[in-house]
XYZ file of C-alpha atoms in Angstrom:
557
model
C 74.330 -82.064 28.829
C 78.078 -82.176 27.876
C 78.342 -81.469 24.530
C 82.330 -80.670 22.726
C 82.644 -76.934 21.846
C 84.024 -75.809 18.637
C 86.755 -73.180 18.468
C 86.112 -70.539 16.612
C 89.491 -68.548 16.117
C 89.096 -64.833 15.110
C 90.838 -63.403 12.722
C 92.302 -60.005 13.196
C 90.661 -57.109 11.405
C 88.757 -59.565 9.499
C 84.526 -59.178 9.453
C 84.361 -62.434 8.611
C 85.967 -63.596 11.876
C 83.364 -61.635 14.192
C 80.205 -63.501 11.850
C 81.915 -66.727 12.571
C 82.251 -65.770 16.666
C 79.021 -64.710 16.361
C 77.782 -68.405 14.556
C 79.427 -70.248 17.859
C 77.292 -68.171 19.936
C 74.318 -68.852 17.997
C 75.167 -73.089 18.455
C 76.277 -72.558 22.103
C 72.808 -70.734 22.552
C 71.060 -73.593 21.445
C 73.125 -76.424 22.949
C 72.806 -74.095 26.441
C 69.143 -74.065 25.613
C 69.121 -77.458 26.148
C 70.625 -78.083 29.432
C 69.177 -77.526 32.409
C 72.262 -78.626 34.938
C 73.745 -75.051 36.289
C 77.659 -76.193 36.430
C 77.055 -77.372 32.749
C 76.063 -74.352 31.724
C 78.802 -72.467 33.493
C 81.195 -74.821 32.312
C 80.027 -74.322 28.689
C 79.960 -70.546 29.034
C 83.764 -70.466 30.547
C 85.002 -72.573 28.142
C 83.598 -70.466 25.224
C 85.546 -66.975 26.150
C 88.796 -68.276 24.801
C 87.250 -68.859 21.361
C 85.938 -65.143 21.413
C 88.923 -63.355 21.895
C 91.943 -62.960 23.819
C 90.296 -63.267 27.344
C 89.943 -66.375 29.593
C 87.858 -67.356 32.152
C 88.916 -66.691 35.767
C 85.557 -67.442 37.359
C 81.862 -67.900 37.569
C 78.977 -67.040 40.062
C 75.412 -67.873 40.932
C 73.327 -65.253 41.939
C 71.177 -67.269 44.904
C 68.948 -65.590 47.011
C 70.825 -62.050 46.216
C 73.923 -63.725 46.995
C 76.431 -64.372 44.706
C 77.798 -67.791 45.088
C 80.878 -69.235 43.292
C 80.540 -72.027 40.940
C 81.887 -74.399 40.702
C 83.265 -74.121 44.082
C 86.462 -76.380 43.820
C 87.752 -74.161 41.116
C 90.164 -71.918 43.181
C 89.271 -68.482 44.131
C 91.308 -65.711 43.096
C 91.700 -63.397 46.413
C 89.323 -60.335 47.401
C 87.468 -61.760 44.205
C 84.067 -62.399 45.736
C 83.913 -59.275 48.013
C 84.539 -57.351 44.723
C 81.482 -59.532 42.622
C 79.223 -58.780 45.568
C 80.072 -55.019 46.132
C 79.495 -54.374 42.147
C 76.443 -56.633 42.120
C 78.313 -58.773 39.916
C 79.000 -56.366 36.804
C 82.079 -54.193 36.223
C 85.703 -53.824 36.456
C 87.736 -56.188 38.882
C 91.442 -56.275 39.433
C 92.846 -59.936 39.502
C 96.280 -60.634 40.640
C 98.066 -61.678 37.487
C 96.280 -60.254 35.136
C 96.335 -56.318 33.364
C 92.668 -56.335 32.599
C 89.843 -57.905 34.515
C 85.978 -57.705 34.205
C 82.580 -59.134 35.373
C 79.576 -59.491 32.470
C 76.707 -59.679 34.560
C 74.886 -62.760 33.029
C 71.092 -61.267 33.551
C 67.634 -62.023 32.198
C 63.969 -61.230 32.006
C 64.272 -61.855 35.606
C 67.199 -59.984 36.378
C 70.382 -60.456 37.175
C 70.864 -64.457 37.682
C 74.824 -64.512 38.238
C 78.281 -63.214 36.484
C 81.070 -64.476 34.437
C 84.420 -63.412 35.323
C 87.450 -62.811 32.426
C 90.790 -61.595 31.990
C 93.356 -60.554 29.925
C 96.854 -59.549 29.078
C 95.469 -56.471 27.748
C 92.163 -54.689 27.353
C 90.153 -56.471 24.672
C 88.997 -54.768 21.576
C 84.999 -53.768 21.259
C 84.475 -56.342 19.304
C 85.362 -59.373 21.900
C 83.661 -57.461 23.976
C 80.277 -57.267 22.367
C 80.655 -61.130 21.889
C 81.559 -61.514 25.807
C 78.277 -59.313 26.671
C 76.204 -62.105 24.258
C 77.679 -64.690 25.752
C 76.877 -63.089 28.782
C 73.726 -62.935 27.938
C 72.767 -65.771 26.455
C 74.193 -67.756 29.393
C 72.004 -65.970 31.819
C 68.908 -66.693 29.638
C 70.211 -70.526 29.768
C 70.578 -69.845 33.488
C 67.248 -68.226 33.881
C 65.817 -71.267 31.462
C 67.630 -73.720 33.956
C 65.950 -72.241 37.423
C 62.419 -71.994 34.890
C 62.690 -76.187 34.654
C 64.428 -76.813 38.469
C 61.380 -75.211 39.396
C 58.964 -77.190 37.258
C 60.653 -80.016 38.574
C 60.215 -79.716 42.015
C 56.504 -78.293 41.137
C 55.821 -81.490 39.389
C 57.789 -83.219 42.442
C 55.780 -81.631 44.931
C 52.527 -82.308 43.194
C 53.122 -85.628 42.865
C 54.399 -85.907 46.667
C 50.471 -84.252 47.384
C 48.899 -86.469 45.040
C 50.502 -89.361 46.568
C 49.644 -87.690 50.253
C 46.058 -87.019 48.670
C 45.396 -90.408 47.700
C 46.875 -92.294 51.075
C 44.507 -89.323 52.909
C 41.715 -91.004 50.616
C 42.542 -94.427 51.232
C 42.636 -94.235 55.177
C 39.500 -91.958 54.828
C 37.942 -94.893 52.791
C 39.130 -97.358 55.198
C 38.138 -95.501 57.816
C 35.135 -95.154 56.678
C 34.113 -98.592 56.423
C 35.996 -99.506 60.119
C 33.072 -96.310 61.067
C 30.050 -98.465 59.112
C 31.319 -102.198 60.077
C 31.360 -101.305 63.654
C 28.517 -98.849 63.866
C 26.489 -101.864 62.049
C 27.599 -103.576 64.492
C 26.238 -101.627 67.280
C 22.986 -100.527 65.759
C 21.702 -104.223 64.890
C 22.169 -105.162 68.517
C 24.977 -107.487 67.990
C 26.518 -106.585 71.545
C 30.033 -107.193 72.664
C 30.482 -110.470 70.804
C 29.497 -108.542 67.031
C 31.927 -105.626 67.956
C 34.913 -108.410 68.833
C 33.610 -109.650 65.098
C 33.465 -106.499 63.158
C 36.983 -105.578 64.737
C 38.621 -109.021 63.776
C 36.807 -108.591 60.360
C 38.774 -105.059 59.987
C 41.780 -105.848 61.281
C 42.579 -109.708 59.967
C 43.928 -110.411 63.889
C 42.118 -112.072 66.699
C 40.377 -109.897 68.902
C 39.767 -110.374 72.832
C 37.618 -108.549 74.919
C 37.787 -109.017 78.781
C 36.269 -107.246 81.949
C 37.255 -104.827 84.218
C 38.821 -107.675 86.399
C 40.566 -109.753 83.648
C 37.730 -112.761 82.745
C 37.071 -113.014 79.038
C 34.060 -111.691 77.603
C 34.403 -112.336 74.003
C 36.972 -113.736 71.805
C 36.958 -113.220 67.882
C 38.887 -115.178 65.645
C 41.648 -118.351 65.845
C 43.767 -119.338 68.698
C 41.315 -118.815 71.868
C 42.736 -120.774 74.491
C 40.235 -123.803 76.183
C 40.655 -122.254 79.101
C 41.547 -118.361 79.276
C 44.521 -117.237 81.693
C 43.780 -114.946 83.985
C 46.032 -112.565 85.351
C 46.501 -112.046 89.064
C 45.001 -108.754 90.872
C 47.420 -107.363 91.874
C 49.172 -107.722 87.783
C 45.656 -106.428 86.166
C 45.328 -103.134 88.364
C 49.381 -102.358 87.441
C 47.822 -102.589 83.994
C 44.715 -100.561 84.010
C 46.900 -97.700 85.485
C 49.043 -98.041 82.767
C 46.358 -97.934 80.178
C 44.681 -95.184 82.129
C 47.850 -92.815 81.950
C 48.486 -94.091 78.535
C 45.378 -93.223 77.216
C 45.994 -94.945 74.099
C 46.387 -98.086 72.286
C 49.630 -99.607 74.800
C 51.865 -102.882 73.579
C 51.981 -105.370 76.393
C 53.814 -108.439 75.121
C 52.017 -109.524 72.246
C 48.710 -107.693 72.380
C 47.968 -104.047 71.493
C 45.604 -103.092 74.801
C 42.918 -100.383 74.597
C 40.766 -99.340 77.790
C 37.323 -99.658 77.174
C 36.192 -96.628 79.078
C 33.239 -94.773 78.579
C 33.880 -91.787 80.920
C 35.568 -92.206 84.198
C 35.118 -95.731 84.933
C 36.859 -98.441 83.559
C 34.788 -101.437 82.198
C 37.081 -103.470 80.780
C 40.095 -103.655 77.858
C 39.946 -104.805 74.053
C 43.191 -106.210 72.815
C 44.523 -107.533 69.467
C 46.944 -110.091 69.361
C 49.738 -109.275 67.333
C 52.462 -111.771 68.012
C 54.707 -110.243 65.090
C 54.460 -107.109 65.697
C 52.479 -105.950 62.473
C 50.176 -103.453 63.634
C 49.150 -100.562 61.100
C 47.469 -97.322 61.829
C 43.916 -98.689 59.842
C 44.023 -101.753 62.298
C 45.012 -99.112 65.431
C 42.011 -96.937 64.482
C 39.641 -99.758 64.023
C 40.932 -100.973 67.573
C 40.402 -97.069 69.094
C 36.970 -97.012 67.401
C 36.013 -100.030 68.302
C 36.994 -99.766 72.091
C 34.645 -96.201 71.715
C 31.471 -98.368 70.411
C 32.148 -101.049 73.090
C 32.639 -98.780 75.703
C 28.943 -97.234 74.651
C 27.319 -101.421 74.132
C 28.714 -101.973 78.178
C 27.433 -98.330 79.540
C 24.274 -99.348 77.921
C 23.839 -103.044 79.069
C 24.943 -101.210 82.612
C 21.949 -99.009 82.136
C 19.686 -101.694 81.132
C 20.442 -103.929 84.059
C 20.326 -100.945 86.222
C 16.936 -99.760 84.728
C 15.843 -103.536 85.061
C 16.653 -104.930 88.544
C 15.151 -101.096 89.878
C 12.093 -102.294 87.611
C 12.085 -106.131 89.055
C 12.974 -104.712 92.742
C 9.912 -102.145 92.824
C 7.687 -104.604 90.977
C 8.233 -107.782 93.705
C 7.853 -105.389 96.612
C 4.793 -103.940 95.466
C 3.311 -107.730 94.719
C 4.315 -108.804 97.991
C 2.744 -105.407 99.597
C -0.276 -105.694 97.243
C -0.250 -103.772 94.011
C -3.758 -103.166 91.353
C -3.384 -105.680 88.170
C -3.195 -103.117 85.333
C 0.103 -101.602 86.823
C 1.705 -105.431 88.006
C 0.573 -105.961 84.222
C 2.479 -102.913 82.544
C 5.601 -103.304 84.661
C 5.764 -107.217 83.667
C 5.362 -106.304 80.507
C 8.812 -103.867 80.922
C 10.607 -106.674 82.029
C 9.377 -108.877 78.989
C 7.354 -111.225 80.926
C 3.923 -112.290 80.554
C 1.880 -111.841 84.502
C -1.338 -112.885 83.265
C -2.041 -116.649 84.041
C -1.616 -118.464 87.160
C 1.771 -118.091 88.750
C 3.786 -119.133 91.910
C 6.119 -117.259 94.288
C 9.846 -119.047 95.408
C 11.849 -117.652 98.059
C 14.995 -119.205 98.725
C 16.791 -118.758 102.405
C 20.496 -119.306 102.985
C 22.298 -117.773 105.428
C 24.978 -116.716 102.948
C 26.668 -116.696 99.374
C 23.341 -115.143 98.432
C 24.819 -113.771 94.909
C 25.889 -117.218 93.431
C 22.309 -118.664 94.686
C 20.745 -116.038 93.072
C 22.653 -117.270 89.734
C 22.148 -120.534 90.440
C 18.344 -120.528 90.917
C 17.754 -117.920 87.616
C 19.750 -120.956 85.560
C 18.064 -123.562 87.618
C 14.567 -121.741 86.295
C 15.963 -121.882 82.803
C 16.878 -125.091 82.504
C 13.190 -126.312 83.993
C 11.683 -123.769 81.491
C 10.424 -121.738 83.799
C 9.169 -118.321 82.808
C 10.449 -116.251 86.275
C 10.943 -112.647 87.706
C 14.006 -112.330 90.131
C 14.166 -110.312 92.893
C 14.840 -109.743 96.341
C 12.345 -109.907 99.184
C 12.976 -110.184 103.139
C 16.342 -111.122 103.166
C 15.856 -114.007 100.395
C 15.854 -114.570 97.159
C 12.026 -114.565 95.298
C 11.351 -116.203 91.753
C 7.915 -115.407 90.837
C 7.332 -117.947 88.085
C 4.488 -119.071 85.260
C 4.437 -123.121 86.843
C 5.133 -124.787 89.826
C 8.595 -126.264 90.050
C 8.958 -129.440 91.769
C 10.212 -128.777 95.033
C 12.871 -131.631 95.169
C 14.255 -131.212 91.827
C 14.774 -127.410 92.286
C 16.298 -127.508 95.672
C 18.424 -130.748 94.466
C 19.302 -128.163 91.079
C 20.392 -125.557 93.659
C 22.544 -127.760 95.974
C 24.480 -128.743 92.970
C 25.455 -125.261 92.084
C 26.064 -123.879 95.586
C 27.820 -125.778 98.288
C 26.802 -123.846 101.235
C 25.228 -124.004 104.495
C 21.425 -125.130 104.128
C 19.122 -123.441 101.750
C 15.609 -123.618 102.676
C 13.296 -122.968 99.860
C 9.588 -122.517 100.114
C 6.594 -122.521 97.066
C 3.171 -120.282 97.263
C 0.366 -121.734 96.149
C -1.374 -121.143 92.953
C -1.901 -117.404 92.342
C -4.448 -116.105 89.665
C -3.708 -112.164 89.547
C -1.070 -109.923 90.655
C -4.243 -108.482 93.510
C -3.398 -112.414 94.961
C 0.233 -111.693 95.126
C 0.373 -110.321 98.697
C -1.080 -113.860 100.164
C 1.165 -115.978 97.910
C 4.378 -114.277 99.129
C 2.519 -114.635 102.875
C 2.409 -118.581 102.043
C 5.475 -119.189 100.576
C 7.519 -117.419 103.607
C 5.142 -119.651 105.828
C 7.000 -122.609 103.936
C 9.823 -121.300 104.469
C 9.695 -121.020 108.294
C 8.170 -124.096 108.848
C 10.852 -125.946 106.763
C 13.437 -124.091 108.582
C 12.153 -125.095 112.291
C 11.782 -129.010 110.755
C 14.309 -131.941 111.204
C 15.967 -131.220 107.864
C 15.833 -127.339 106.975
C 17.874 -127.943 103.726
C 15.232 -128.496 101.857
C 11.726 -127.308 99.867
C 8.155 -126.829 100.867
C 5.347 -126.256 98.915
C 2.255 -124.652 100.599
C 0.090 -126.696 98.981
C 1.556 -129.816 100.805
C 1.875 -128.991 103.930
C -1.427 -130.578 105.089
C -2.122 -129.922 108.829
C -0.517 -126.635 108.705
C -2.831 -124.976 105.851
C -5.482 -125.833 108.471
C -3.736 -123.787 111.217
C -3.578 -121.412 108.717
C -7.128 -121.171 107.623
C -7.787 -121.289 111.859
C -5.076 -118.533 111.883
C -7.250 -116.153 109.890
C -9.907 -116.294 112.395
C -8.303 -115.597 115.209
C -8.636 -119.153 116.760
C -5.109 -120.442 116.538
C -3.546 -118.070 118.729
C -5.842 -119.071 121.545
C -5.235 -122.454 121.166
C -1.024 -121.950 121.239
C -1.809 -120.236 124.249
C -4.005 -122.413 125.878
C -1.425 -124.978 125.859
C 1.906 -123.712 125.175
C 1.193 -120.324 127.153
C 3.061 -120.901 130.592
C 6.430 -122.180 128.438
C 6.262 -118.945 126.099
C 6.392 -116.725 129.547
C 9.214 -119.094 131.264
C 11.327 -118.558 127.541
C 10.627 -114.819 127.627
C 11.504 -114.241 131.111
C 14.579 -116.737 130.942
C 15.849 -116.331 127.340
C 15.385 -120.543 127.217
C 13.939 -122.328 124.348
C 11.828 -125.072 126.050
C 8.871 -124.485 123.489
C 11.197 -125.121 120.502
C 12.866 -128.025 122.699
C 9.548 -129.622 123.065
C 8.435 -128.922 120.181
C 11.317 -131.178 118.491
C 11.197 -133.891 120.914
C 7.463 -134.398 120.041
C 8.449 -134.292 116.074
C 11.079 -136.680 116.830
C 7.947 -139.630 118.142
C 9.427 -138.746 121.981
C 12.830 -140.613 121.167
C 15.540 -139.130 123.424
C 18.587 -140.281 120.871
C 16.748 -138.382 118.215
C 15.922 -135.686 119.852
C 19.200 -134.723 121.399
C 20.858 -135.151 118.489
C 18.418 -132.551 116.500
C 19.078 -130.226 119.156
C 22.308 -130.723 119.515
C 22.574 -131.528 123.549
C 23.225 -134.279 125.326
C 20.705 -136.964 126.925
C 20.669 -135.659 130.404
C 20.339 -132.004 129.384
C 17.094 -132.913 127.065
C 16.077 -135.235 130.217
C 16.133 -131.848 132.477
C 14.470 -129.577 130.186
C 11.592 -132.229 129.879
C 11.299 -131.788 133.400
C 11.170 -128.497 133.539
C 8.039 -128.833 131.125
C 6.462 -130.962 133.197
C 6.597 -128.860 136.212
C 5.708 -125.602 134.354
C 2.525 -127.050 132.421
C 1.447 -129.762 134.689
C 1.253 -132.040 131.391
C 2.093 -136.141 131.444
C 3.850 -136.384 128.226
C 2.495 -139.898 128.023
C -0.551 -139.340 127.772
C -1.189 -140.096 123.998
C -3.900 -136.923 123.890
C -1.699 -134.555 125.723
C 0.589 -135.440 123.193
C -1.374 -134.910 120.356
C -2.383 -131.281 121.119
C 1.077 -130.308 122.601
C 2.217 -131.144 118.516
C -0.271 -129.574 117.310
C 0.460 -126.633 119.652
C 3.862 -126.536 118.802
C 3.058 -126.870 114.823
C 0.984 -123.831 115.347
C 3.865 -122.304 117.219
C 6.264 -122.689 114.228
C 3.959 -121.916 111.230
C 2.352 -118.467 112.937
C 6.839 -117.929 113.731
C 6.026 -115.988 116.793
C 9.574 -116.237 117.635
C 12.777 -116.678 115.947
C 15.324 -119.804 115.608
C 16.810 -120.258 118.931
């Protein structure tokens, strides 16, 4: 506040002088009531000594934090000045250069002392002026004391409004928080898997979200802009990454995506990113995206666990069927898996001599898409479908050569199985299929048990005991000469004979030339003292050999 101040002269020996002093002090009092800017009121007290008497002002202090503190500080200091304020605790006589009489009026209040005024003088000044320099003293330090009152206030209201304004962004990210906490957890609890977390964060954060596996393929993808076909980065590129990430351990800007590891506890299953082309990324939207890789990281530990808990559920279940297992536990354990055993059902196995994984893929979407209710599993080296129908063995074999192209896969079908006691046969049959198909002309291909004719004969010989015999009886003097020789005329003849005796066809089966196939046919001949043309020799040589193959009494040459 800079307000003019009167003059008011005073009049030697005059009474009326001092009341009119004494009136300017009263309106400086009120006008320095008023203002609340220190220098003002220093200003406003120094300019009022001249009008009191025959001092002047030579200069003023601030008493801040028990230091006394000139001010203003580009008026010029008058020397040894401020070591005398400070040794007197601002109040006393002071010798000035200059001047004959020099004095500080401490300028104190309730509070204490809150600075001093400094005056002098070509002589001493009568009591008078200096009773009206000890009220101006004083009612300058109640000003001052009034001024520090309302800088105070001020930064009291300033600093409660700075909390209230902290206070109410705390409330606001708590709030948003909160809801990131209930979208996502929502999320979770209702089952929505990976895809509904990808949602709930692109729902949060207004930016497309992309989840992707431990080895860089996408596994979700919320929100515009997915690509028709996702770019994947090269090996060597995604582990540089995950290391980074790892040390990182937090959200990590790569390019135009903010990348968090999904990472339940000390394996890495996979990252969530946002993409963030312009850089906007705020603290809600980075907690939603650390929250959100926390849930995720829990949805893939669990699905882990569930597949886990499932194919140890599916293994133990198909070896116990194929062992033999009592209904009401094959029942219960079906039941686990969320299949229905109870009906008629059929056993698959499915041979190939490798890429075993992607056949195993191949035949559970191959089931699907034929609407076949099935259990996967593993049994012998092959792959075993235990399904609610009978799939048509061409169609499912042609289904698998489309997915897989491999070396042969040989697939054979059990017959018709009523309860999970019937199992152990079923698996018995369909492996029979399978090794018969596999010792035919064309191995790439399906058998069902149920067609296969001459052989379920054999079989039902087999379980008396006959068929052996009969192998023997006519086959018996080859089996020795291939055991003691490590040669393979059984499984030569047997092929020539399956081939209608044609040499072409035969030696191309077999995979030898003319002359070799025209040896080894000798060989026979000498060994078993057979004629080969004779059309009943024949007969029960193939049905010898047929035998042979379906009982499997020795392996693939």
């Amino acid at each position: 506040m800079n307000q003019p101040l009167l003059s008011f002269p005073v009049v030697d020996g005059s009474a009326d002088a001092q009341l009119v002093s004494l009136r300017g002090l009263c309106a400086l009092s009120a006008a320095l009531s008023g203002e609340h800017q220190v220098v003002e009121i220093l200003r406003m007290a120094g300019a009022a000594v001249p009008s009191l008497g025959s001092c002047r002002t030579l200069a003023s202090y601030r008493r801040v934090d028990g230091e006394f503190r000139r001010d203003p500080q580009e008026r010029p200091a008058q020397p040894g000045l401020d070591a005398q304020v400070s040794a007197q605790d601002g109040a006393g006589s002071v010798s000035v250069a200059d001047e004959k009489w020099g004095w500080a009026f401490v300028l104190g209040s309730w509070s204490g002392v809150v600075g001093s005024l400094i005056v002098g003088s070509d002589r001493a000044p009568r009591p008078e002026e200096i009773f009206l320099l000890e009220v101006l003293a004083q009612v300058t330090g109640a000003a001052l004391a009034n001024a520090a009152t309302h800088e105070r206030a001020g930064l009291h209201a300033t600093e409660l409004t700075e909390i209230n304004e902290h206070l109410a962004a705390t409330v606001l990210r708590l709030e948003r928080q909160a809801r990131a906490l209930e979208v996502l957890s929502g999320a979770a609890a209702y089952g929505q898997g990976e895809q509904g977390i990808a949602d709930a964060i692109a729902q949060l954060t207004d930016l497309p979200v992309v989840v992707e596996d431990l080895f860089g393929n996408l596994r979700a993808w919320s929100g515009p802009g997915r690509p028709e076909r996702y770019p994947k980065t090269a090996p060597e590129q995604r582990d540089r990454l995950l290391r980074r990430l790892a040390t990182h351990n937090a959200p990590l800007r790569v390019h135009d995506r903010v990348i968090m590891l999904v990472k339940p506890r000390a394996e890495i299953l996979g990252t969530l990113a946002l993409i963030d082309p312009d850089d906007q990324v705020a603290d809600a939207q980075l907690f939603a995206l650390m929250y959100g890789s926390t849930m995720l990281a829990l949805e893939l530990a669990h699905q882990r666990n569930l597949a886990e808990v499932e194919l140890r559920l599916r293994r133990d279940l198909v070896d116990d069927l194929a062992s033999g297992t009592d209904n009401d536990s094959a029942y219960a354990r079906a039941d686990a898996l969320g299949h229905d055993l109870r009906g008629a059902h059929y056993v698959v196995l499915v041979h190939s001599a490798s890429h075993l994984e992607a056949i195993a893929e191949t035949a559970s979407r191959a089931a699907s898409a034929a609407s076949l209710h099935a259990i996967q599993g593993r049994y012998s080296g092959m792959i075993v479908l235990i399904t609610d129908r009978r799939p048509d063995p061409a169609a499912f074999h042609h289904a698998l050569r489309e997915g897989v192209d491999t070396t042969p896969i040989t697939i054979g079908i059990s017959g018709r199985c009523e309860q999970p006691s019937d199992f152990a046969r079923s698996f018995a049959d369909a492996r029979r299929a399978v090794h018969i198909r596999q010792r035919s002309r064309v191995p790439d291909g399906a058998t069902a048990f149920d067609e296969l004719g001459f052989y379920r004969l054999v079989d039902a010989a087999h379980t008396q005991g006959q068929v052996e015999d009969f192998v023997r009886e006519w086959l018996g003097a080859l089996l020795d000469y291939d055991d003691n020789r490590h040669s393979d005329l059984v499984y030569t003849l047997a092929q020539y004979l399956e081939c209608g005796g044609n040499y072409d066809d035969s030696a191309a089966v077999l995979h030898i030339h003319r002359s070799t196939l025209r040896y080894r046919l000798g060989r026979i001949r000498e060994l078993t003292g057979f004629d080969l043309r004779d059309m009943n020799v024949r007969f029960n040589l193939q049905a010898a050999t047929r035998a042979w193959q379906f009982l499997a009494v020795v392996p693939d040459p």
